[in-house]
Coordinates of C-alpha atoms in Angstrom, one line a residue:
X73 CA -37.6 17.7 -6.9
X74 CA -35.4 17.8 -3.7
X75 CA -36.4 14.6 -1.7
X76 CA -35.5 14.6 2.1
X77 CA -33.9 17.8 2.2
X78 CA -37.1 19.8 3.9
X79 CA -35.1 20.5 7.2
X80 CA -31.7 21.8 5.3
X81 CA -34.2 24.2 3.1
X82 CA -36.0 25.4 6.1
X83 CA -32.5 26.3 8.3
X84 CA -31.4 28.4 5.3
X85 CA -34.2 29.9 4.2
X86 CA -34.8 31.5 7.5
X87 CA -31.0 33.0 7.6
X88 CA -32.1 34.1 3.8
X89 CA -35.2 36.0 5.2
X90 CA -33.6 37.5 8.4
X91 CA -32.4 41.3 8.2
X92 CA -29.0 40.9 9.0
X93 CA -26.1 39.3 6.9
X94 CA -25.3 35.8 7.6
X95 CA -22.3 33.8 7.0
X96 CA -22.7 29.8 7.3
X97 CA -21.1 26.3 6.5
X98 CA -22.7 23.9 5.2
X99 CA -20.7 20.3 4.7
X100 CA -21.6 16.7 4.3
X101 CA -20.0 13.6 2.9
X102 CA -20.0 13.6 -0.5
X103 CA -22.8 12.4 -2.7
X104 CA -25.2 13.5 0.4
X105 CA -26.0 15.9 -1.8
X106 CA -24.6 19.5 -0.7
X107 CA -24.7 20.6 -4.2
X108 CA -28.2 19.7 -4.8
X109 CA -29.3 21.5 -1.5
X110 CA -27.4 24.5 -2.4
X111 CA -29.0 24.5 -6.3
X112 CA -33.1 23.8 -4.6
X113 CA -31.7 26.6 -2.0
X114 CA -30.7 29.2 -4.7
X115 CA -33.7 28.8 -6.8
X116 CA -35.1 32.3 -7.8
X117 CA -32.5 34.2 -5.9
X118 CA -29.4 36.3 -7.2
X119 CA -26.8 33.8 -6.7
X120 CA -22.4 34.3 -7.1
X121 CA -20.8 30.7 -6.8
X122 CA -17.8 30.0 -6.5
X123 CA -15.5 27.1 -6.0
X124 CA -12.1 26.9 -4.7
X125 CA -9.3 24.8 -5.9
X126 CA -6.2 22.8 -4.7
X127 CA -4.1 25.6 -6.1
X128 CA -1.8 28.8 -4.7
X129 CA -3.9 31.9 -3.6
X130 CA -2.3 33.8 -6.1
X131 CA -3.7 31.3 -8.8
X132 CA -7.3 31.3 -6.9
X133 CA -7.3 35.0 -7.3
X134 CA -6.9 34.9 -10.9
X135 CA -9.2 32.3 -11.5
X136 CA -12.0 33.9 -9.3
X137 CA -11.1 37.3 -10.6
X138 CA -11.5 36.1 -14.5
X139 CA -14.5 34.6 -13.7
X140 CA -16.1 38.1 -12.3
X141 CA -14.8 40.5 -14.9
X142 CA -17.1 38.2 -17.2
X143 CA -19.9 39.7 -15.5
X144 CA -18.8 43.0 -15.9
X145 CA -17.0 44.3 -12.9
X146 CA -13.5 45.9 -13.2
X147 CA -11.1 43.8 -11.5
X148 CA -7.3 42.9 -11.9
X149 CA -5.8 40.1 -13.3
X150 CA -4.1 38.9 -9.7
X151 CA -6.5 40.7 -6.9
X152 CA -6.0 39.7 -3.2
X153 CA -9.1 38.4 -2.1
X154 CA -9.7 42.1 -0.2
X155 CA -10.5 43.3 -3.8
X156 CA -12.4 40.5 -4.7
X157 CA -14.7 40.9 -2.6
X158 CA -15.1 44.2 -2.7
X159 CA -16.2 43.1 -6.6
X160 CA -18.6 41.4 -5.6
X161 CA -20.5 43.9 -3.6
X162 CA -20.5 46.3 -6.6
X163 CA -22.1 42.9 -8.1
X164 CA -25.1 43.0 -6.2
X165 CA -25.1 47.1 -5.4
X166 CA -26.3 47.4 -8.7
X167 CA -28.9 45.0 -8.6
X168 CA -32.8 46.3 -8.1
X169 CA -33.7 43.6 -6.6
X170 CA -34.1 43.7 -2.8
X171 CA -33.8 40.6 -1.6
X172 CA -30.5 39.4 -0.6
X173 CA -27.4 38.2 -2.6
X174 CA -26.3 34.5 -1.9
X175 CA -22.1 34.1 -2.5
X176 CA -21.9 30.6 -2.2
X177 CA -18.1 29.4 -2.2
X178 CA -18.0 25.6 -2.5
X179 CA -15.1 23.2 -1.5
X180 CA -14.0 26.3 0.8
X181 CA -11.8 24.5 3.0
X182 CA -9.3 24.4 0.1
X183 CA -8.8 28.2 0.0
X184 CA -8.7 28.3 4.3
X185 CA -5.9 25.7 4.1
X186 CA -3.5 27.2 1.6
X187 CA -4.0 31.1 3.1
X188 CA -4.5 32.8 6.2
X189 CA -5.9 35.9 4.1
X190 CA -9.2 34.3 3.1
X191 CA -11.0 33.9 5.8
X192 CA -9.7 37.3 7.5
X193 CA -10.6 39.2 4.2
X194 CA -14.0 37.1 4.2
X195 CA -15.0 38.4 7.5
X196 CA -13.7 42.0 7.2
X197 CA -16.1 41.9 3.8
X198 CA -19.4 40.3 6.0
X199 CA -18.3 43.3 8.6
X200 CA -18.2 46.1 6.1
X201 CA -21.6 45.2 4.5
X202 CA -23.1 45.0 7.9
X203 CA -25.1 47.8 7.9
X204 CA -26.6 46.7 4.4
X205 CA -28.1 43.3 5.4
X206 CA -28.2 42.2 1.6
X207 CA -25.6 38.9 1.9
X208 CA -25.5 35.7 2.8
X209 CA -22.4 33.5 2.6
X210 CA -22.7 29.9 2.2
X211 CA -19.4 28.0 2.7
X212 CA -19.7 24.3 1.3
X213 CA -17.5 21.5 1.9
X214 CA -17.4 17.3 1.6
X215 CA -14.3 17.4 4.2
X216 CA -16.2 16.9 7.2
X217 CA -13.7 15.5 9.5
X218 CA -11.3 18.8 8.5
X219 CA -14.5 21.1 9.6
X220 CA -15.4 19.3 12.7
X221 CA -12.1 18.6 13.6
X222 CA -9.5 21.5 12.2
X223 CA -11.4 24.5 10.6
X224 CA -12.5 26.6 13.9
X225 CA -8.2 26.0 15.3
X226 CA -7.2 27.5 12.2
X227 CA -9.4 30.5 11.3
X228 CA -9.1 31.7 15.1
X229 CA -11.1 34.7 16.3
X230 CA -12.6 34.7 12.5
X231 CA -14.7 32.1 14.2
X232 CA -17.0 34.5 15.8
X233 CA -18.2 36.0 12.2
X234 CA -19.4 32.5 11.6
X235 CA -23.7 32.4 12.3
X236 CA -24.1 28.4 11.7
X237 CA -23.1 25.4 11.0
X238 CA -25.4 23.1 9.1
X239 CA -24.6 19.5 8.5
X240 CA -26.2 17.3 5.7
X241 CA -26.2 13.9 7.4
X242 CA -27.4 10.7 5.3
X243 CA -31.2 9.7 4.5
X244 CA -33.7 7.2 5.7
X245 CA -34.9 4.0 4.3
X246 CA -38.0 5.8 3.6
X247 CA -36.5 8.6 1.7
X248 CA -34.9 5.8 -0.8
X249 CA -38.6 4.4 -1.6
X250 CA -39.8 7.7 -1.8
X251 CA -36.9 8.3 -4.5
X252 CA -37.5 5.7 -6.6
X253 CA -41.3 5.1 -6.1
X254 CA -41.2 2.0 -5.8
X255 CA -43.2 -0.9 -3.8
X256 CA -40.3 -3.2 -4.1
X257 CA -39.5 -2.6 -0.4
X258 CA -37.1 -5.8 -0.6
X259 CA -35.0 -4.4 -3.5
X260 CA -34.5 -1.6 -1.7
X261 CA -33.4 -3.2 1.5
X262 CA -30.6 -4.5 -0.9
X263 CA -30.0 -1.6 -2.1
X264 CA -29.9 0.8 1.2
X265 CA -27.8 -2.3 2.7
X266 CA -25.0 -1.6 0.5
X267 CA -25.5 2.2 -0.6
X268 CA -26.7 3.2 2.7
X269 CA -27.9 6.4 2.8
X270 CA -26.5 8.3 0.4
X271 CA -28.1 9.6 -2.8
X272 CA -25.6 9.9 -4.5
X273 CA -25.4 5.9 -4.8
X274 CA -28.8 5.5 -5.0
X275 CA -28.5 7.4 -8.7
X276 CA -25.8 4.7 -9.4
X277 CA -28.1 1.7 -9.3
X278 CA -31.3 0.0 -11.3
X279 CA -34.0 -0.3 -9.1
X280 CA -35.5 -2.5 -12.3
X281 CA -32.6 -4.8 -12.0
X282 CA -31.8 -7.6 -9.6
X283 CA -29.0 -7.5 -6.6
X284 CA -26.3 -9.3 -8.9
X285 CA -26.9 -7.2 -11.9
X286 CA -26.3 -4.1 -10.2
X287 CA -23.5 -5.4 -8.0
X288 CA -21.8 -7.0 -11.3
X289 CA -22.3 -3.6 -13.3
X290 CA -21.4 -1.3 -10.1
X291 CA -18.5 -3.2 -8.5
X292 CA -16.8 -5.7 -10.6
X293 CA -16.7 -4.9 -14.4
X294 CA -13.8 -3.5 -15.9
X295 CA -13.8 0.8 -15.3
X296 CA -17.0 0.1 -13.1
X297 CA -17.7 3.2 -11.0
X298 CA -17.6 1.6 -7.5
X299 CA -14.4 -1.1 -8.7
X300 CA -12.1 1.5 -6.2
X301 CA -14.8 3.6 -4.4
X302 CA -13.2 2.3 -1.2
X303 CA -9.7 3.4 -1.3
X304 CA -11.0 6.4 -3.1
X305 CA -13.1 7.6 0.2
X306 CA -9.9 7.3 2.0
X307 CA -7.3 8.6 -0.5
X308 CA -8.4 12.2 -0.9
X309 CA -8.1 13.2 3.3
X310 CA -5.9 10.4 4.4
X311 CA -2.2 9.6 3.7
X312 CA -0.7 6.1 4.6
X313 CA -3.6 4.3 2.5
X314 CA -2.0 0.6 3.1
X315 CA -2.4 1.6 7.1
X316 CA -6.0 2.8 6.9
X317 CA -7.2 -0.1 4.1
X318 CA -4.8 -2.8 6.5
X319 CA -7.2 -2.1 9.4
X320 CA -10.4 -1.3 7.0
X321 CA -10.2 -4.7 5.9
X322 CA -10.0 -6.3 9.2
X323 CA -12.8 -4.6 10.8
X324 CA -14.8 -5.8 7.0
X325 CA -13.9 -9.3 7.7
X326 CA -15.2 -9.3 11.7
X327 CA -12.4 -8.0 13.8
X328 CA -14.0 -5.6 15.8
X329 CA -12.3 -5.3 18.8
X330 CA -8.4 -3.6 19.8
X331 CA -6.8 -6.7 20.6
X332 CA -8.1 -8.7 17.5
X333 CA -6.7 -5.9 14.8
X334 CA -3.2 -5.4 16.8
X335 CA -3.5 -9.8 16.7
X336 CA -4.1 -9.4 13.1
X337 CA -2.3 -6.3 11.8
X338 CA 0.7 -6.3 13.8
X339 CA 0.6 -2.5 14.5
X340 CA 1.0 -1.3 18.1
X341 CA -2.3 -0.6 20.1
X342 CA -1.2 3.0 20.4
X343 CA -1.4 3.3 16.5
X344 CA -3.9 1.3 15.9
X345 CA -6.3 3.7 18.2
X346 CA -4.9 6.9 16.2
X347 CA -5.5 5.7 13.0
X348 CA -9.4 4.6 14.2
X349 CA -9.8 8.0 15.4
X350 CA -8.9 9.9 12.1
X351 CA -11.4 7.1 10.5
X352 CA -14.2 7.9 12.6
X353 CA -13.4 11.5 12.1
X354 CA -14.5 10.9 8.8
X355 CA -17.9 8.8 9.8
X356 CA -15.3 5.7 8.3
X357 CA -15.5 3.6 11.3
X358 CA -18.0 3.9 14.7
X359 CA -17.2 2.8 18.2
X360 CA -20.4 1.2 19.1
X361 CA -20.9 0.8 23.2
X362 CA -23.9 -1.8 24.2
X363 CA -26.9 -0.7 25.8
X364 CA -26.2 -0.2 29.4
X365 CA -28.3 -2.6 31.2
X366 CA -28.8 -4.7 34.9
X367 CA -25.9 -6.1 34.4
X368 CA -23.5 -6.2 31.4
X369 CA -21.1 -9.2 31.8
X370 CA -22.8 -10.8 29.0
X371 CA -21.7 -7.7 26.5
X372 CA -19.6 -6.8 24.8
X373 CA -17.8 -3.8 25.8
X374 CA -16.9 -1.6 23.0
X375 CA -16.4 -2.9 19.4
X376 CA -15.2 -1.2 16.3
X377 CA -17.2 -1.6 13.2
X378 CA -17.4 -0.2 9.6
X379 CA -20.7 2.0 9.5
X380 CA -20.7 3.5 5.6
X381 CA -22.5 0.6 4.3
X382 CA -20.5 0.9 0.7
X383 CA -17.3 1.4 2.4
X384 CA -17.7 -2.1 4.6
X385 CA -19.4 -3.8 1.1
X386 CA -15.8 -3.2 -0.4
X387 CA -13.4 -3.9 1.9
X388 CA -15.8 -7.2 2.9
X389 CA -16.2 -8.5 -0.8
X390 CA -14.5 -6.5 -3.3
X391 CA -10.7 -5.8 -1.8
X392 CA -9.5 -9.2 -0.2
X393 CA -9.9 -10.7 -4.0
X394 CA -8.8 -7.3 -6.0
X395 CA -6.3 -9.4 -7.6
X396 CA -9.0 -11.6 -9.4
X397 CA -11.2 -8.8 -10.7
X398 CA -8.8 -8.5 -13.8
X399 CA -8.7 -12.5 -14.1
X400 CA -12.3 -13.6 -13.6
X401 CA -15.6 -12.3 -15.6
X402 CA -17.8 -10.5 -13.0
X403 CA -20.1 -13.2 -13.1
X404 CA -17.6 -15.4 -12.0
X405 CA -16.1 -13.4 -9.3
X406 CA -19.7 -12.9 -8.2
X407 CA -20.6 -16.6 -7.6
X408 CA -17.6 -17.3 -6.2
X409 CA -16.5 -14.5 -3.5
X410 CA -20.2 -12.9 -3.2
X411 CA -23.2 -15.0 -3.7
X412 CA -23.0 -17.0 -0.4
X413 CA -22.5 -14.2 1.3
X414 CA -24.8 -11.5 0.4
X415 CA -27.7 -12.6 2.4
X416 CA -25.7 -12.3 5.7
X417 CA -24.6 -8.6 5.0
X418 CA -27.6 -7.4 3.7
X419 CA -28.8 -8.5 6.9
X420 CA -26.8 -6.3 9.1
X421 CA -28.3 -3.4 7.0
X422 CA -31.7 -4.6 7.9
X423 CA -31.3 -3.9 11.8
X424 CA -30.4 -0.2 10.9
X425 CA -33.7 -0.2 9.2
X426 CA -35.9 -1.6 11.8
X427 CA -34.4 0.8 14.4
X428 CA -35.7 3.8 11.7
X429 CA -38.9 2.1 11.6
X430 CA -39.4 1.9 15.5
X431 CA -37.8 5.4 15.5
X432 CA -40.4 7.4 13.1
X433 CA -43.3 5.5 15.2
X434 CA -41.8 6.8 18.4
X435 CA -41.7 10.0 17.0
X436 CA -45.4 9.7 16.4
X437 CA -46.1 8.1 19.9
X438 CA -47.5 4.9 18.1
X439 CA -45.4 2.6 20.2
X440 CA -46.5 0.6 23.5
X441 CA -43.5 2.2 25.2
X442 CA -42.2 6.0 24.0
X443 CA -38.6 5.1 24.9
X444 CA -36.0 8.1 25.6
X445 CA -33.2 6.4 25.3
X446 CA -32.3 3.8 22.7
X447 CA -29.2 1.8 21.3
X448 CA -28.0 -1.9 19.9
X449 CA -27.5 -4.4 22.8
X450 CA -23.9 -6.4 21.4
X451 CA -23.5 -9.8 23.2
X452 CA -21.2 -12.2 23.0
X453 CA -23.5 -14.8 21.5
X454 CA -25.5 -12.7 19.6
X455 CA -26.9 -8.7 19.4
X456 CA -30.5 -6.9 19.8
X457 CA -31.1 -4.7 16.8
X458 CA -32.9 -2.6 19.0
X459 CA -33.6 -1.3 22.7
X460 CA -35.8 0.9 24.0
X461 CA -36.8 2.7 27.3
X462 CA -38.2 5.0 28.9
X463 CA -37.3 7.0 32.2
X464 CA -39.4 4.0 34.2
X465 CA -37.4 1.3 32.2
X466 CA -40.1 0.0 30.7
X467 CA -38.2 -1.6 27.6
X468 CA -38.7 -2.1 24.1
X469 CA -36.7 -4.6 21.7
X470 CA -36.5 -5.3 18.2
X471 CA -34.9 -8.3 16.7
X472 CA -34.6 -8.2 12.6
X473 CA -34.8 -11.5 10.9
X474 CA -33.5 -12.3 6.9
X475 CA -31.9 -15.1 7.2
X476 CA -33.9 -16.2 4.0
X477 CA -36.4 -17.9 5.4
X478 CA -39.9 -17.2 7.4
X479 CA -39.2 -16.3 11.1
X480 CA -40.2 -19.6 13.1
X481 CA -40.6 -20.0 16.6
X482 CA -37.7 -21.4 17.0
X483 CA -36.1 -17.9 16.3
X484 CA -38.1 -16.1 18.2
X485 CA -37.2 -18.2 21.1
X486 CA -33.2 -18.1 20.7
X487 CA -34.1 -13.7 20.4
X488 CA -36.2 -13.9 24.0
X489 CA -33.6 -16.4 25.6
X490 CA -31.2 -13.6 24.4
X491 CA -32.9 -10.9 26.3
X492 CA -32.6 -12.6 29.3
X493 CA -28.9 -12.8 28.5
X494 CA -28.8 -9.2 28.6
X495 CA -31.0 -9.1 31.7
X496 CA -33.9 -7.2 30.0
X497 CA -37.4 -8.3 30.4
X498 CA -38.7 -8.8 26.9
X499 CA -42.3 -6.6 27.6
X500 CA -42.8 -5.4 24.1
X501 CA -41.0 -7.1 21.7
X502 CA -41.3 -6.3 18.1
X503 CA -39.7 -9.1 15.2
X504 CA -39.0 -8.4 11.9
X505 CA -38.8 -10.4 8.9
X506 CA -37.9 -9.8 5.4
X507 CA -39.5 -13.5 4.8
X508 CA -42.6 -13.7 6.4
X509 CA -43.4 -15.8 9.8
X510 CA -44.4 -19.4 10.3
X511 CA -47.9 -19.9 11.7
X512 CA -46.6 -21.2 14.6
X513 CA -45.2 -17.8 15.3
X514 CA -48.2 -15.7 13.9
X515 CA -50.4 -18.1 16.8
X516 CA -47.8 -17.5 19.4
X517 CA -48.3 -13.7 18.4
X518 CA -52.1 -13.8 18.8
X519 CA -51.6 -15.2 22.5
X520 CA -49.2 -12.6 23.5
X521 CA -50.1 -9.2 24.0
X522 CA -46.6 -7.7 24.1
X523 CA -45.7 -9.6 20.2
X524 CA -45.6 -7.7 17.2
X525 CA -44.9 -8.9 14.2
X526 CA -43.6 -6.9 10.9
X527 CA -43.6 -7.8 7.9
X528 CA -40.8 -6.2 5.4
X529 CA -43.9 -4.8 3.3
X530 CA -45.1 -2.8 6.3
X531 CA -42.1 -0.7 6.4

């Protein structure tokens, strides 16, 4: 069973049930699970798939052309892609089925990139089966900066055939508990804290198991899956790897703004800014701008930061002591570059899932304020996880505590003196805690309207 996916399904199925042909692309980062989509999507429907290759056309052509003599059709041994698609309509002209043939082509932007004849023999095919309305076209990718950023430029005025584009983006906290039924909501803070929202991860570790296990088994055994996932998510779309994992590394260990990675790196400003920009093209890096408030001399004004949780868990714990992986037992390497650590980071991840939380009630209209507008206010002494208003201002914050310990009232006063800092009036403020609250705080809760306290459990 597809878990999550119930929006992806619905946008495809209804250009599956219209009349006319349809032609879309549909990319995400991989191990979002575009495959998976595409194989719950084809499910009882005639289906040809294929999947391009870093190769020559010529070499495509003969690969895709054995593959479709297997099923009968009379093709050449080196086609141009004219004549293989003109194969595949005598494919499905001889089915008696009437619903529509699906020609899913996967890892497309490898056949675009190495010939201009693809995509204008693709579109010529969709126009000369026009008037039969029996196809759909599914292009799938994981190069998502290439499609947002290159793919329309290069296929010109083939553009216009194109009917969507449909992005898989990655899933909520709740879809993780909902994939691994679980009620161990803080195992899978953990989890989502380093794995984010990506399936693909989530398959990769025990729920049954405890943080250091799976860290130990995932990251720093020898030929564990994850011991290079971070310069492996750069190296297949980005070239000058020691550039990109220079200033990977220093946003991982807290440089987050210009000045401090040209301090640090010694690259110009000018390059520096290029190089973020092709990692945010990739959903690498984020530029994340405070909430606009009263007044925003206490903010910051625009910080760089990591925002694939597994990407930052690398470069943070796992790349500044590469050298030591082949030296010490994972155990070892755990205790002694990890384990002091971990609570810290996972707590970063915890704000994300707060703001989620607040999010789905908004949805619902379950909150004391339905804010239309919403974002992270980023001090300099400190951040709010969450901010919330709506068109009168009336405001909405969420603080996220799991620093180990039961929220006390101390904490809850340093988060108010905060909002002041940022010149918001606390009204409705919501805290978090992955360790319970002090009675102290519960009390100061019961005598004021606008406190809510929630409990890890309740999410």
């Amino acid at each position: 069973m597809l878990i999550g996916r119930s929006h992806e399904l619905d946008y495809l199925t209804n250009y599956y049930n219209q009349a006319d042909n349809s032609l879309i692309v549909l990319y995400g980062q991989k191990g979002l699970g575009v495959s998976s989509l595409l194989q719950e999507f084809a499910k009882d429907k005639d289906v040809v798939r294929l999947c391009a290759s870093q190769c020559s056309p010529r070499q495509q052509c003969y690969v895709w052309s054995k593959k479709i003599r297997n099923q009968g059709i009379s093709i050449g041994e080196y086609p141009d892609f004219s004549a293989l698609f003109d194969a595949i309509s005598e494919l499905y002209d001889g089915q008696k089925d009437e619903g529509k043939t699906v020609l899913v082509i996967e890892d497309f932007q490898w056949a675009v990139r190495n010939s201009d004849d693809f995509m204008n023999a693709l579109t010529a095919f969709l126009a000369k089966e026009e008037n039969k309305g029996r196809l759909m076209i599914i292009l799938a990718s994981n190069a998502i900066g290439w499609v947002e950023n290159t793919f329309i430029s290069k296929i010109g005025r083939n553009a216009f055939a194109i009917s969507g584009f449909l992005k898989v983006k990655p899933m909520s906290f709740l879809d993780m508990v909902c994939f691994y039924d679980t009620n161990d909501t803080k195992k899978c803070i953990q989890i989502y804290s380093i794995a984010g929202g990506n399936p693909g991860y989530w398959t990769r570790f025990d729920i049954k198991s405890d943080l250091k296990t799976n860290i130990c088994r995932l990251f720093l055994e020898q030929n564990s899956v994850f011991a290079s996932e971070g310069l492996n998510r750069i190296s297949d779309e980005l070239r000058e790897l020691s550039v990109y994992g220079t200033i990977l590394a220093s946003l991982a260990e807290g440089r987050e703004k210009l000045n401090d990675l040209y301090a640090h790196t010694g690259f110009s400003r000018a390059k520096i800014s290029v190089y973020l920009k092709n990692l945010m093209a990739l959903e690498l890096v984020e530029k994340v701008f405070s909430y606009e408030t009263a007044d925003n001399r206490n903010s910051k004004k625009g910080v760089y930061r990591i925002c694939d949780p597994l990407v930052q868990f690398w470069y943070h714990f796992i790349f500044p002591h590469s050298d030591e992986l082949g030296v010490m037992s994972a155990e070892e390497f755990y205790n002694t570059y990890i384990a002091e650590e971990i609570t810290d980071y996972i707590s970063a991840g915890y704000g994300k899932i707060c703001a989620e939380y607040l999010d789905i009630l908004n949805e619902r209209g379950k909150l004391p304020v339905q804010y239309t507008r919403h974002g992270e206010w980023v001090g300099k002494n400190g951040r709010i996880d969450v901010v919330g208003q709506d068109a009168k201002r009336n405001t909405l914050l969420g603080f996220c505590n799991t620093n180990g310990r039961a929220l006390d009232l101390a904490m809850v006063e340093a988060d108010i003196a905060l909002a002041k800092e940022a010149h918001l009036r606390p009204e409705h403020c919501f805290f978090f805690s992955a360790d319970g609250f002090t009675g102290e705080v519960e009390a100061f809760a019961k005598r004021n309207d606008g406190v809510y306290l929630v409990d890890m459990n309740d999410l």
